């Protein structure tokens, strides 16, 4: 079947073939390490890295795989820092988690730190007598997850955000959702909560330190959204679905729920990276897709499904520059060190933080949309 040429498509940034020498280094180190190491890879990793993962998945899949890592000694996490931290808390004691490159952070996770969240909690609990349940997206530091554990809240991922918010409204009358305002808004709206029942708390409010609102608004709102976002997914704009539908009649729009509200409302399907992968995998030949997510995943889906038409939703490549920091060379370096008995880039979370965060993480692992 001949399908049109997809509109974008940027060069496959970071998908250069891995030099034979690096492939050999990884193979030798893995052979020496045997079953004692598990390599996990997030869907946004470049092909040159993801090909070496024992298991690939979305944030929830990878968290569950880390929890069930059995008797491995090391988990090498090809993803970003908050994912490695989560894995460290979920793996059995004694298992160490290694991030191949320490520069692989997440700009969204950096948009809420624990001091800001503690201030916000004082502002909000001072503004209302009603019970507020804090929910943190998994894209956040371990300290924020522990905060949720301490205050009767939970962690969610883009795979189970609806179930977690539903649960939160059984525990209390209001939800504080951080750090991603878009996932929070999209999820709550899907659950029937109106936009006029949600308010955005701005941690950078310079004036009264009240999050940019008259405090009485917090008493009137059901959902308080943190002013944070993903710098990759907010590149998709409200007119992109219209442009793609005009250009490719019949095309379906498939987006991640970190996209803006206006974009998600126009999409045919919205879901986590696993939902995106499975939706394309299960579609009939000839289906056309405009996908609003990180472009390494979009490019991979295009290569894996030549029987379908797969394009990015934006007319340019949306790359997660921090996921991109993980390279095959860095993976080879870390595996060789482990084979020599050296550990570098270990991601440790202290026991007290872990204890509280696990309360919120266990709730996350128990819930499904
Ligand atoms: P998923 O949970 O869908 O894998 O998303 C993680 C992420 O960082 C998306 O930006
Ligand atoms: Fe963070 Fe966005 Fe990158 Fe996901 S895509 S890791 S939310 S910066």
XYZ file of C-alpha atoms and ligand atoms in Angstrom:
387
model
C 0.000 0.000 0.000
C 1.320 3.454 -0.837
C 0.609 6.159 1.641
C 1.463 9.833 1.361
C 4.771 11.069 2.711
C 4.371 12.323 6.271
C 4.569 16.083 6.604
C 7.322 16.699 9.121
C 9.573 14.488 9.406
C 12.655 15.701 10.935
C 15.872 13.798 10.497
C 16.138 10.964 12.985
C 18.068 12.969 15.539
C 20.147 10.675 17.713
C 19.279 7.538 15.800
C 22.649 7.104 14.144
C 23.740 3.489 14.063
C 25.734 2.540 17.148
C 29.400 1.873 16.297
C 30.300 -1.828 16.300
C 32.867 -1.143 18.989
C 30.170 0.172 21.384
C 27.856 -2.751 20.613
C 30.739 -5.094 21.441
C 31.468 -3.294 24.725
C 27.825 -3.547 25.801
C 27.611 -7.225 24.801
C 30.804 -8.163 26.701
C 29.801 -6.243 29.833
C 26.328 -7.813 29.791
C 27.775 -11.259 29.416
C 30.041 -10.675 32.407
C 27.141 -9.331 34.487
C 24.760 -12.127 33.556
C 21.378 -11.986 35.279
C 22.533 -9.516 37.900
C 21.675 -6.450 35.864
C 18.375 -5.279 34.400
C 18.293 -2.529 31.759
C 15.028 -0.574 31.621
C 14.177 1.855 28.805
C 11.468 4.489 28.464
C 9.657 4.838 25.120
C 11.261 8.254 24.545
C 14.779 6.860 24.469
C 16.523 6.959 21.131
C 16.608 3.740 19.099
C 20.356 3.469 19.598
C 19.683 3.077 23.351
C 16.282 1.365 23.534
C 17.546 -1.583 21.485
C 19.602 -2.632 24.533
C 16.739 -2.497 27.044
C 15.537 -5.765 28.580
C 12.175 -4.134 29.008
C 10.692 -0.957 27.570
C 7.563 0.825 28.691
C 5.807 3.900 29.997
C 6.427 5.304 33.475
C 3.934 2.975 35.150
C 5.181 -0.164 33.360
C 8.775 0.669 34.258
C 7.935 1.382 37.901
C 6.202 -2.011 38.135
C 9.085 -3.775 36.411
C 11.530 -2.162 38.864
C 9.402 -3.323 41.803
C 9.430 -6.857 40.399
C 13.139 -6.836 39.583
C 13.730 -9.944 41.721
C 17.302 -10.813 42.536
C 19.158 -8.439 40.224
C 21.877 -6.332 41.849
C 21.604 -3.314 39.575
C 18.920 -1.664 37.509
C 20.352 0.563 34.793
C 17.594 3.037 34.018
C 17.554 4.526 30.530
C 15.113 7.315 31.254
C 15.191 10.437 33.403
C 16.113 11.161 37.005
C 12.649 10.971 38.611
C 12.132 7.541 37.026
C 15.423 6.268 38.460
C 14.537 7.683 41.883
C 11.157 5.953 41.754
C 12.841 2.707 40.758
C 15.242 3.012 43.684
C 12.337 3.326 46.114
C 10.419 0.414 44.591
C 13.262 -2.071 44.153
C 14.070 -4.413 47.035
C 16.716 -3.248 49.524
C 20.190 -3.861 48.197
C 19.314 -3.274 44.535
C 21.062 -0.169 43.237
C 19.708 1.978 40.443
C 22.089 3.603 37.966
C 21.266 6.510 35.643
C 23.638 6.324 32.656
C 23.996 10.134 32.463
C 23.330 12.353 35.478
C 22.258 15.254 33.252
C 19.061 13.392 32.331
C 16.593 15.361 34.443
C 13.035 16.479 33.662
C 12.236 20.176 33.347
C 8.669 19.564 34.512
C 9.821 17.796 37.683
C 12.048 20.828 38.374
C 8.989 23.120 38.352
C 7.892 22.085 41.846
C 10.310 21.787 44.731
C 9.451 20.693 48.225
C 9.854 24.168 49.775
C 7.389 25.637 47.281
C 4.942 22.807 47.902
C 5.154 23.262 51.692
C 4.411 26.993 51.272
C 1.493 26.204 48.964
C 0.113 23.726 51.485
C 0.158 26.398 54.212
C -1.587 28.876 51.903
C -4.254 26.372 50.836
C -4.980 24.812 54.199
C -5.147 28.333 55.646
C -7.696 29.307 52.997
C -10.174 26.449 53.457
C -11.444 24.071 56.141
C -12.267 21.443 53.543
C -9.996 18.440 53.169
C -7.410 18.730 50.380
C -5.829 15.577 48.949
C -2.424 16.129 47.291
C -1.636 14.195 44.111
C 1.722 14.333 42.484
C 2.385 13.196 38.951
C 5.197 10.638 38.934
C 7.255 13.296 37.089
C 8.362 14.827 40.386
C 11.096 14.460 42.978
C 11.039 11.795 45.681
C 10.499 14.562 48.271
C 7.165 15.473 46.665
C 6.085 11.854 46.603
C 6.926 11.639 50.303
C 4.886 14.813 50.900
C 1.877 13.082 49.339
C 2.434 10.003 51.482
C 2.577 12.155 54.618
C -0.578 14.089 53.772
C -2.916 11.258 52.717
C -2.279 11.642 48.997
C -0.976 9.549 46.124
C 1.264 9.481 43.066
C -0.285 9.067 39.615
C 1.025 8.466 36.121
C -0.544 9.388 32.817
C -1.799 5.759 32.708
C -3.911 5.949 35.841
C -4.483 9.641 36.599
C -8.277 9.315 36.325
C -8.433 6.453 38.799
C -6.184 8.306 41.243
C -8.191 11.556 41.047
C -11.428 9.587 41.473
C -9.915 7.949 44.559
C -8.775 11.330 45.887
C -12.331 12.677 45.737
C -13.447 9.745 47.859
C -10.887 10.815 50.488
C -11.548 14.555 50.519
C -13.313 17.473 48.902
C -10.456 19.097 47.011
C -7.435 17.986 45.048
C -4.074 19.728 44.805
C -2.465 18.381 41.604
C 1.210 19.001 40.817
C 3.478 19.628 38.953
C 1.674 19.323 35.557
C -1.308 21.620 35.220
C -2.182 20.101 31.831
C -2.433 16.483 32.939
C -4.391 17.686 35.980
C -6.806 19.793 33.943
C -7.317 17.185 31.212
C -7.908 14.429 33.749
C -10.305 16.369 35.962
C -12.271 17.630 32.968
C -12.668 14.050 31.722
C -14.102 13.217 35.129
C -16.768 15.880 34.740
C -15.173 18.713 36.700
C -15.728 22.068 34.984
C -12.906 24.459 34.152
C -14.611 26.999 36.408
C -14.093 24.600 39.328
C -10.318 24.584 38.809
C -7.772 27.248 39.703
C -4.065 27.506 38.900
C -1.655 28.031 41.783
C 1.452 29.937 40.688
C 4.445 29.118 42.921
C 6.234 32.168 41.543
C 3.568 34.660 42.572
C 5.822 37.524 43.631
C 3.302 39.685 45.448
C 1.270 38.271 48.283
C 2.726 34.741 48.243
C -0.765 33.371 47.760
C -0.195 31.557 44.483
C -1.502 34.421 42.367
C -5.110 34.245 43.588
C -7.313 35.714 46.227
C -7.206 32.915 48.871
C -10.993 32.669 48.929
C -10.825 31.199 45.403
C -9.174 28.114 46.894
C -12.148 27.613 49.182
C -14.490 27.838 46.186
C -12.520 25.567 43.797
C -12.511 21.794 43.715
C -9.142 21.396 41.998
C -5.973 23.401 42.524
C -3.558 22.916 39.633
C 0.131 23.669 40.007
C 1.544 25.985 37.383
C 3.952 23.523 35.765
C 4.164 22.010 32.308
C 6.180 19.818 29.984
C 8.299 21.911 27.647
C 8.038 19.215 24.970
C 4.270 18.613 24.939
C 3.279 22.269 25.232
C 4.810 22.777 21.779
C 1.694 21.213 20.273
C -0.762 24.003 19.541
C -4.526 24.251 19.180
C -4.349 24.740 15.392
C -2.121 21.706 14.739
C -4.985 19.168 14.671
C -6.885 21.432 12.237
C -3.882 21.793 9.943
C -3.257 18.053 9.883
C -6.927 17.191 9.263
C -7.088 19.663 6.416
C -3.908 18.341 4.895
C -4.602 14.632 5.371
C -8.369 13.990 5.358
C -9.314 11.131 7.658
C -6.193 11.453 9.817
C -6.627 10.651 13.500
C -5.038 12.777 16.198
C -3.394 10.840 19.035
C -1.822 12.811 21.877
C -0.247 12.521 25.310
C -2.327 14.115 28.122
C 0.567 16.454 28.984
C -0.553 18.429 25.916
C -2.573 21.617 26.339
C -6.296 21.323 27.072
C -7.291 22.762 23.663
C -5.147 20.174 21.873
C -6.428 17.229 23.925
C -10.038 18.312 23.355
C -9.459 18.149 19.597
C -7.739 14.751 19.707
C -9.380 11.463 18.746
C -7.419 9.615 21.424
C -5.342 10.813 24.401
C -3.229 8.564 26.578
C 0.128 7.628 28.029
C 3.030 6.517 25.879
C 1.824 2.921 26.303
C -1.646 3.886 25.038
C -0.018 5.651 22.075
C 2.076 2.582 21.203
C -0.848 0.168 21.593
C -3.314 2.349 19.700
C -1.088 2.430 16.626
C -0.162 -1.257 16.982
C -3.834 -2.282 17.014
C -5.026 -0.062 14.154
C -5.833 -1.482 10.703
C -3.430 -0.949 7.788
C -3.900 2.383 6.057
C -4.803 4.267 9.248
C -3.361 7.778 9.347
C -2.017 9.237 12.587
C -0.864 12.671 13.689
C 0.821 12.044 17.030
C 1.427 14.652 19.724
C 4.328 13.310 21.724
C 8.133 13.116 21.825
C 9.482 12.594 18.359
C 11.758 9.585 18.983
C 8.650 7.598 19.827
C 6.791 8.995 16.809
C 9.666 8.107 14.494
C 9.899 4.611 15.961
C 6.187 4.031 15.413
C 6.553 5.235 11.853
C 9.354 2.752 11.214
C 7.586 -0.128 12.949
C 4.306 0.458 11.090
C 5.037 1.072 7.408
C 1.500 -0.178 6.712
C 0.165 2.969 8.393
C 0.799 6.667 7.918
C 2.465 8.106 11.019
C 3.424 11.750 11.377
C 4.136 14.111 14.222
C 1.287 16.489 15.032
C 3.507 19.584 14.925
C 5.282 20.812 11.820
C 8.607 20.458 13.672
C 10.297 17.855 15.867
C 9.470 17.956 19.582
C 12.416 16.367 21.340
C 12.926 15.774 25.048
C 16.462 17.069 25.394
C 16.979 15.415 28.769
C 15.840 11.937 27.669
C 18.250 12.482 24.779
C 21.195 12.794 27.172
C 21.292 9.008 27.521
C 23.559 7.582 24.826
C 24.746 4.087 23.930
C 28.271 5.139 24.944
C 27.085 6.195 28.414
C 25.244 2.889 28.780
C 28.402 1.006 27.739
C 30.510 2.994 30.256
C 28.141 2.259 33.170
C 27.834 -1.453 32.310
C 31.604 -1.851 32.009
C 32.084 -0.160 35.389
C 29.604 -2.571 36.963
C 31.402 -5.506 35.372
C 34.625 -4.213 36.994
C 32.870 -3.935 40.364
C 32.599 -0.117 40.242
C 29.350 1.809 40.715
C 28.897 5.272 39.288
C 25.767 7.421 38.912
C 23.917 5.535 41.630
C 20.571 7.248 42.426
C 19.953 6.877 46.146
C 16.839 7.995 48.014
C 17.200 8.230 51.797
C 15.170 5.756 53.928
C 12.887 8.350 55.537
C 11.858 9.855 52.189
C 11.415 6.350 50.788
C 9.225 5.278 53.705
C 6.708 8.091 53.120
C 6.928 8.080 49.339
C 6.161 4.362 49.231
C 2.774 5.013 50.825
C 1.875 7.274 47.904
C 3.558 5.006 45.340
C 1.777 1.885 46.558
C -1.544 3.654 46.016
C -0.424 4.459 42.480
C 0.495 0.842 41.786
C -2.895 -0.346 43.031
C -5.001 1.847 40.721
C -5.870 1.543 37.022
C -7.997 3.770 34.792
P 4.454 8.166 30.258
O 4.080 7.908 31.669
O 3.277 8.241 29.354
O 5.479 7.193 29.806
O 5.074 9.618 30.161
C 6.246 9.989 30.796
C 6.700 11.302 30.384
O 7.662 11.826 30.878
C 5.938 11.971 29.367
O 6.484 13.204 29.108
Fe 9.899 15.644 31.461
Fe 8.509 16.449 29.302
Fe 10.825 15.134 28.980
Fe 8.625 13.859 29.880
S 8.931 14.764 27.853
S 10.698 13.684 30.695
S 7.687 15.498 31.140
S 10.549 17.187 29.953
